[in-house]
């Protein structure tokens, strides 16, 4: 286990893997500017290396432009200066999550407005395969002024492994390997095992979310997704296999099923249960957040939560258990279906006791393609406890 893994495990709240890793890499590159320049040149992002000054900032806040709903905060901002020119690079890193709504496009628009700059560069670097169309991020007005590059973390791991042997670099490499950021383009034995058993696992998950469960969900919260393809879309985009419904034009939604199916640590178990989430732009957000906080304050052992004190984030409460809890039962299918019914009942109880907003849901099949994308960009239910 690496030093950084031990430090991360000491964090008393939810583990902020992406922020933690951002700070590690930014610090390393700030004291090894030659590695930063070589890495950028390796991917043909820059062509020169004669910079008189290199500055690196993390979590830099930028005010929203007129067309933006909220401000922006790129993970890393790099400023490359020489006697005549200044180049600016925004780096957005994703490990377990995916791009937020219009996140990269907003970054590109902010970059385009920064004055006295020669090259404006946006880098999107991810652990998982998450392809982006440059034309959707850079429109005709942006493309001449901003350059977009997409990279994977395994490429950085391979680059770093060949170019440096100092202690800090070795710890970073171990940390990346522990968190599956060193994966390459080859199938591993685990990949093959997953491939062979995928259909069986999928069928078991679908059986636990049977029509009986969907009917109960719809009876309490309105309509519900019925198509398996909708759950598979959530599986690919958000590492969760769920049925769900939305309220008030996708400003709030409720999902039931399997979460955290792609954990950062391979030995971690997925979780099962029900989730209620509200968007940062909902006009009635504060009212719902106050109700959520009251639930957590009065039932902290039963309900978990995420981002209840972050006004610019999707916020949620959830009722769930680890899949590990069910493995000792004689009939997994029966035990999990029973828990899903229990989850529905628990959410119904707090609906009646704490909430006062329209709970009539509209299923995804009745929504637009844009509606589906809205749910795909909401965050995963990572506990903030």
Coordinates of C-alpha atoms in Angstrom, one line a residue:
X1 CA 0.0 0.0 0.0
X2 CA 1.3 3.4 -0.9
X3 CA 1.9 6.3 1.5
X4 CA -0.8 8.3 -0.3
X5 CA -3.3 5.5 0.1
X6 CA -2.7 5.5 3.9
X7 CA -3.1 9.2 4.1
X8 CA -6.4 9.0 2.1
X9 CA -7.7 6.3 4.4
X10 CA -7.1 8.6 7.4
X11 CA -9.6 11.1 6.0
X12 CA -12.5 11.2 8.4
X13 CA -15.2 12.1 5.9
X14 CA -16.0 10.5 2.5
X15 CA -12.8 9.9 0.6
X16 CA -12.2 12.7 -1.9
X17 CA -10.2 10.6 -4.3
X18 CA -10.2 13.0 -7.2
X19 CA -9.4 16.1 -5.2
X20 CA -6.7 14.2 -3.2
X21 CA -5.0 12.9 -6.4
X22 CA -5.3 16.3 -8.0
X23 CA -3.3 17.9 -5.2
X24 CA -0.7 15.1 -5.3
X25 CA -0.1 15.4 -9.1
X26 CA -0.2 19.2 -9.0
X27 CA 2.5 19.3 -6.3
X28 CA 4.7 16.8 -8.0
X29 CA 4.5 18.7 -11.3
X30 CA 5.2 22.0 -9.6
X31 CA 8.5 20.7 -8.3
X32 CA 9.3 18.8 -11.4
X33 CA 8.4 21.3 -14.1
X34 CA 10.6 19.5 -16.6
X35 CA 8.4 16.4 -16.3
X36 CA 5.3 18.6 -16.9
X37 CA 6.8 20.2 -20.0
X38 CA 8.0 16.8 -21.3
X39 CA 4.6 15.3 -20.7
X40 CA 2.8 18.1 -22.6
X41 CA 5.3 17.8 -25.5
X42 CA 5.0 14.0 -25.5
X43 CA 1.3 14.4 -26.4
X44 CA 2.0 17.3 -28.8
X45 CA 0.1 19.7 -26.7
X46 CA 3.0 22.2 -26.7
X47 CA 6.0 22.4 -28.9
X48 CA 8.5 24.5 -27.0
X49 CA 10.2 24.1 -23.6
X50 CA 11.9 27.5 -23.1
X51 CA 9.6 28.9 -20.4
X52 CA 11.0 31.4 -17.9
X53 CA 8.2 30.7 -15.4
X54 CA 5.7 27.9 -14.7
X55 CA 2.8 28.3 -12.3
X56 CA 0.4 25.6 -11.1
X57 CA -2.9 26.3 -9.2
X58 CA -5.5 23.8 -8.0
X59 CA -9.3 24.4 -7.6
X60 CA -9.1 27.9 -8.9
X61 CA -12.5 29.6 -9.0
X62 CA -13.8 31.4 -12.0
X63 CA -17.0 33.5 -12.0
X64 CA -19.8 32.3 -14.3
X65 CA -20.3 33.9 -17.6
X66 CA -23.7 35.3 -18.5
X67 CA -24.8 32.0 -20.1
X68 CA -23.5 29.9 -17.2
X69 CA -25.7 28.6 -14.4
X70 CA -22.8 28.5 -11.9
X71 CA -19.1 29.3 -11.6
X72 CA -16.3 27.0 -12.7
X73 CA -13.4 25.4 -10.9
X74 CA -10.9 23.4 -13.0
X75 CA -8.9 20.8 -11.1
X76 CA -5.5 22.3 -12.3
X77 CA -4.6 25.5 -14.0
X78 CA -1.1 25.7 -15.5
X79 CA 0.4 29.0 -16.7
X80 CA 3.4 28.8 -18.9
X81 CA 5.3 32.1 -19.4
X82 CA 8.3 33.3 -21.4
X83 CA 9.5 36.8 -22.2
X84 CA 6.9 37.3 -24.9
X85 CA 3.9 35.0 -24.4
X86 CA 1.7 33.4 -21.8
X87 CA 0.0 30.0 -22.4
X88 CA -2.8 28.8 -20.1
X89 CA -3.9 25.2 -19.6
X90 CA -7.0 24.0 -17.8
X91 CA -6.8 20.3 -16.7
X92 CA -10.0 18.5 -15.6
X93 CA -9.4 15.1 -14.0
X94 CA -12.0 12.4 -13.6
X95 CA -11.4 9.1 -11.8
X96 CA -14.7 7.6 -10.6
X97 CA -17.0 10.4 -11.8
X98 CA -17.9 11.8 -15.2
X99 CA -18.2 15.3 -16.7
X100 CA -20.8 17.5 -15.1
X101 CA -23.4 19.3 -17.1
X102 CA -21.7 21.5 -19.7
X103 CA -18.6 21.4 -17.6
X104 CA -16.0 21.3 -20.4
X105 CA -17.9 23.7 -22.6
X106 CA -18.0 26.2 -19.8
X107 CA -14.3 25.8 -19.2
X108 CA -13.6 26.4 -22.8
X109 CA -15.7 29.5 -22.9
X110 CA -14.0 30.9 -19.8
X111 CA -10.6 30.1 -21.3
X112 CA -11.5 32.0 -24.5
X113 CA -12.2 35.1 -22.4
X114 CA -8.8 35.2 -20.6
X115 CA -6.9 38.2 -22.0
X116 CA -3.2 38.5 -23.0
X117 CA -2.9 34.8 -23.7
X118 CA -1.3 33.1 -26.7
X119 CA -2.4 29.5 -26.4
X120 CA -5.5 28.5 -24.4
X121 CA -5.6 24.7 -23.9
X122 CA -8.2 22.4 -22.2
X123 CA -7.2 18.9 -21.2
X124 CA -9.7 16.3 -20.1
X125 CA -8.0 13.3 -18.5
X126 CA -9.9 10.3 -17.2
X127 CA -9.4 6.9 -15.7
X128 CA -12.3 5.4 -17.6
X129 CA -13.1 5.5 -21.2
X130 CA -15.3 8.6 -21.7
X131 CA -15.0 9.9 -25.3
X132 CA -15.9 13.5 -26.1
X133 CA -16.7 15.1 -29.4
X134 CA -14.6 18.2 -29.8
X135 CA -17.3 19.9 -31.8
X136 CA -19.7 19.7 -28.9
X137 CA -17.2 21.4 -26.6
X138 CA -15.7 23.9 -29.0
X139 CA -18.2 25.6 -31.3
X140 CA -17.2 27.6 -34.3
X141 CA -16.4 30.7 -32.2
X142 CA -14.3 28.8 -29.7
X143 CA -12.3 26.4 -31.9
X144 CA -9.9 29.1 -33.2
X145 CA -9.1 30.3 -29.7
X146 CA -9.1 27.1 -27.6
X147 CA -7.5 23.8 -28.2
X148 CA -9.0 20.6 -26.7
X149 CA -7.1 17.4 -25.8
X150 CA -8.4 14.2 -24.2
X151 CA -6.0 11.8 -22.4
X152 CA -6.2 8.8 -20.0
X153 CA -4.5 8.4 -16.7
X154 CA -2.9 5.1 -17.7
X155 CA -1.0 7.1 -20.3
X156 CA 0.4 9.4 -17.6
X157 CA 1.3 6.3 -15.5
X158 CA 3.3 4.8 -18.4
X159 CA 5.0 8.1 -19.1
X160 CA 6.0 8.7 -15.5
X161 CA 7.2 5.1 -15.0
X162 CA 9.8 5.6 -17.8
X163 CA 11.0 9.0 -16.9
X164 CA 11.6 9.3 -13.2
X165 CA 12.6 7.2 -10.3
X166 CA 12.4 9.5 -7.3
X167 CA 10.6 8.5 -4.2
X168 CA 7.6 10.8 -4.7
X169 CA 7.1 9.5 -8.3
X170 CA 7.2 5.9 -7.1
X171 CA 4.5 6.6 -4.4
X172 CA 2.4 8.2 -7.1
X173 CA 2.8 5.2 -9.4
X174 CA 1.8 2.8 -6.6
X175 CA -1.2 5.0 -5.7
X176 CA -2.3 5.0 -9.3
X177 CA -2.0 1.2 -9.5
X178 CA -4.0 0.8 -6.3
X179 CA -6.8 2.9 -7.8
X180 CA -6.8 1.3 -11.3
X181 CA -5.3 4.3 -13.1
X182 CA -2.5 2.2 -14.6
X183 CA -4.8 0.0 -16.7
X184 CA -3.7 -0.3 -20.3
X185 CA -5.4 -1.6 -23.5
X186 CA -5.0 -5.2 -22.6
X187 CA -7.6 -7.5 -21.0
X188 CA -6.7 -8.7 -17.6
X189 CA -7.8 -12.0 -15.9
X190 CA -10.4 -10.0 -13.9
X191 CA -11.7 -8.4 -17.2
X192 CA -12.1 -11.9 -18.7
X193 CA -13.9 -13.2 -15.6
X194 CA -16.2 -10.2 -15.7
X195 CA -16.9 -10.7 -19.3
X196 CA -17.8 -14.4 -18.9
X197 CA -20.1 -13.8 -16.0
X198 CA -21.7 -10.5 -17.1
X199 CA -25.0 -11.8 -18.4
X200 CA -25.5 -13.9 -15.2
X201 CA -24.9 -10.9 -13.0
X202 CA -27.1 -8.7 -15.2
X203 CA -29.9 -11.2 -15.1
X204 CA -29.7 -11.5 -11.3
X205 CA -29.9 -7.7 -10.9
X206 CA -32.8 -7.5 -13.3
X207 CA -34.6 -10.3 -11.4
X208 CA -34.3 -8.4 -8.1
X209 CA -35.8 -5.3 -9.8
X210 CA -38.8 -7.3 -11.1
X211 CA -42.2 -6.0 -12.1
X212 CA -43.3 -6.5 -8.5
X213 CA -40.7 -4.1 -7.3
X214 CA -41.3 -1.6 -10.2
X215 CA -45.1 -1.7 -9.5
X216 CA -44.5 -1.0 -5.8
X217 CA -42.1 1.9 -6.7
X218 CA -44.6 3.4 -9.2
X219 CA -47.5 3.0 -6.7
X220 CA -45.7 5.2 -4.3
X221 CA -43.8 7.7 -6.4
X222 CA -45.5 7.9 -9.7
X223 CA -44.3 6.3 -12.9
X224 CA -41.0 4.3 -13.2
X225 CA -38.6 3.2 -15.9
X226 CA -39.5 -0.1 -17.4
X227 CA -36.9 -0.6 -20.2
X228 CA -33.7 -2.6 -19.4
X229 CA -31.9 -0.3 -21.8
X230 CA -32.5 2.7 -19.5
X231 CA -30.9 0.9 -16.6
X232 CA -28.0 -0.2 -18.8
X233 CA -27.5 3.5 -19.8
X234 CA -27.2 4.3 -16.1
X235 CA -24.8 1.4 -15.6
X236 CA -22.4 2.7 -18.3
X237 CA -22.7 6.4 -17.5
X238 CA -22.9 6.3 -13.7
X239 CA -21.9 2.8 -12.5
X240 CA -25.3 2.2 -11.1
X241 CA -28.1 -0.2 -12.2
X242 CA -31.4 1.3 -11.2
X243 CA -35.0 2.0 -11.9
X244 CA -36.0 5.6 -11.4
X245 CA -38.5 8.4 -11.8
X246 CA -38.2 12.2 -11.9
X247 CA -40.2 15.1 -10.4
X248 CA -40.7 18.7 -11.3
X249 CA -39.0 18.6 -14.7
X250 CA -35.9 16.7 -13.7
X251 CA -35.1 19.0 -10.8
X252 CA -35.4 16.1 -8.5
X253 CA -35.4 12.3 -9.0
X254 CA -35.6 9.1 -7.1
X255 CA -33.7 5.9 -7.9
X256 CA -33.8 2.3 -6.6
X257 CA -31.3 -0.4 -7.2
X258 CA -27.5 -1.0 -7.3
X259 CA -25.0 1.8 -6.7
X260 CA -21.2 2.1 -6.7
X261 CA -20.8 -0.8 -9.2
X262 CA -17.3 0.5 -10.2
X263 CA -15.7 1.2 -6.8
X264 CA -12.3 2.8 -6.5
X265 CA -11.0 -0.1 -4.5
X266 CA -11.6 -3.6 -6.1
X267 CA -12.3 -5.1 -2.7
X268 CA -15.2 -2.7 -1.9
X269 CA -18.7 -3.9 -2.3
X270 CA -21.5 -2.2 -4.3
X271 CA -24.4 -0.8 -2.3
X272 CA -28.2 -1.4 -2.7
X273 CA -31.1 0.8 -1.8
X274 CA -33.0 4.0 -2.7
X275 CA -31.8 7.5 -3.4
X276 CA -33.6 10.9 -3.5
X277 CA -31.6 13.7 -5.2
X278 CA -32.3 17.4 -5.9
X279 CA -30.5 19.6 -8.4
X280 CA -28.7 22.9 -7.5
X281 CA -30.9 24.9 -9.8
X282 CA -34.3 23.8 -8.4
X283 CA -36.5 26.8 -7.4
X284 CA -37.7 24.8 -4.4
X285 CA -34.3 23.4 -3.5
X286 CA -33.9 25.1 -0.2
X287 CA -37.2 23.8 1.1
X288 CA -36.3 20.2 0.1
X289 CA -32.7 20.5 1.5
X290 CA -34.2 21.6 4.8
X291 CA -36.4 18.6 4.9
X292 CA -33.4 16.3 4.0
X293 CA -31.3 17.8 6.8
X294 CA -34.2 17.2 9.2
X295 CA -34.3 13.5 8.1
X296 CA -30.6 13.2 8.7
X297 CA -30.6 14.9 12.0
X298 CA -33.5 12.8 13.3
X299 CA -32.6 9.5 11.7
X300 CA -28.8 9.5 11.2
X301 CA -28.4 5.8 11.6
X302 CA -31.0 4.9 9.0
X303 CA -30.3 7.6 6.3
X304 CA -27.1 8.7 4.7
X305 CA -26.5 11.9 2.7
X306 CA -24.3 13.7 0.2
X307 CA -23.7 17.4 -0.4
X308 CA -26.4 18.7 1.8
X309 CA -24.3 21.7 2.6
X310 CA -23.0 22.5 -0.9
X311 CA -25.3 24.9 -2.7
X312 CA -23.8 24.3 -6.1
X313 CA -24.0 20.5 -6.1
X314 CA -26.6 17.9 -6.6
X315 CA -27.7 16.9 -3.1
X316 CA -29.1 13.6 -1.9
X317 CA -30.2 11.4 0.9
X318 CA -30.2 7.6 0.6
X319 CA -31.3 4.4 2.4
X320 CA -28.9 1.6 1.6
X321 CA -26.9 -1.5 2.6
X322 CA -23.7 -3.1 1.3
X323 CA -24.1 -6.0 -1.0
X324 CA -21.9 -7.9 1.4
X325 CA -24.7 -7.9 3.9
X326 CA -26.8 -10.2 1.6
X327 CA -24.1 -12.7 0.7
X328 CA -24.6 -14.7 3.9
X329 CA -28.4 -15.2 3.3
X330 CA -29.6 -18.5 1.9
X331 CA -31.6 -16.9 -1.0
X332 CA -29.9 -13.7 -2.3
X333 CA -32.8 -12.9 -4.7
X334 CA -35.4 -13.1 -2.0
X335 CA -33.4 -11.1 0.5
X336 CA -32.5 -8.3 -2.0
X337 CA -36.1 -8.0 -3.3
X338 CA -37.3 -7.8 0.3
X339 CA -34.8 -5.0 1.0
X340 CA -35.9 -3.1 -2.1
X341 CA -39.5 -3.2 -0.8
X342 CA -38.3 -2.1 2.6
X343 CA -36.4 0.8 1.0
X344 CA -39.5 1.9 -0.8
X345 CA -41.5 1.8 2.4
X346 CA -38.8 3.8 4.3
X347 CA -38.8 6.6 1.6
X348 CA -42.6 6.7 1.7
X349 CA -42.5 7.2 5.5
X350 CA -40.2 10.2 5.2
X351 CA -42.2 11.5 2.2
X352 CA -45.3 11.7 4.4
X353 CA -43.5 13.1 7.5
X354 CA -40.9 15.6 6.1
X355 CA -41.6 16.6 2.5
X356 CA -44.1 18.9 0.8
X357 CA -43.5 19.0 -2.9
X358 CA -45.1 17.3 -5.9
X359 CA -44.0 13.6 -5.9
X360 CA -45.8 12.6 -9.1
X361 CA -43.1 11.1 -11.2
X362 CA -42.7 10.9 -14.9
X363 CA -40.8 8.0 -16.4
X364 CA -37.8 8.3 -18.7
X365 CA -39.7 6.6 -21.5
X366 CA -42.0 9.6 -21.4
X367 CA -39.2 12.1 -21.3
X368 CA -36.9 13.6 -23.9
X369 CA -33.4 12.6 -24.8
X370 CA -32.2 15.8 -23.1
X371 CA -34.0 14.6 -19.9
X372 CA -32.1 11.4 -20.0
X373 CA -28.8 13.3 -20.3
X374 CA -29.7 15.4 -17.2
X375 CA -29.9 12.3 -15.1
X376 CA -26.7 10.9 -16.6
X377 CA -24.8 14.0 -15.4
X378 CA -26.1 14.0 -11.8
X379 CA -23.5 12.7 -9.3
X380 CA -23.1 9.3 -7.8
X381 CA -24.4 8.8 -4.2
X382 CA -21.1 9.0 -2.3
X383 CA -21.7 9.4 1.4
X384 CA -20.7 12.6 3.1
X385 CA -20.8 11.4 6.7

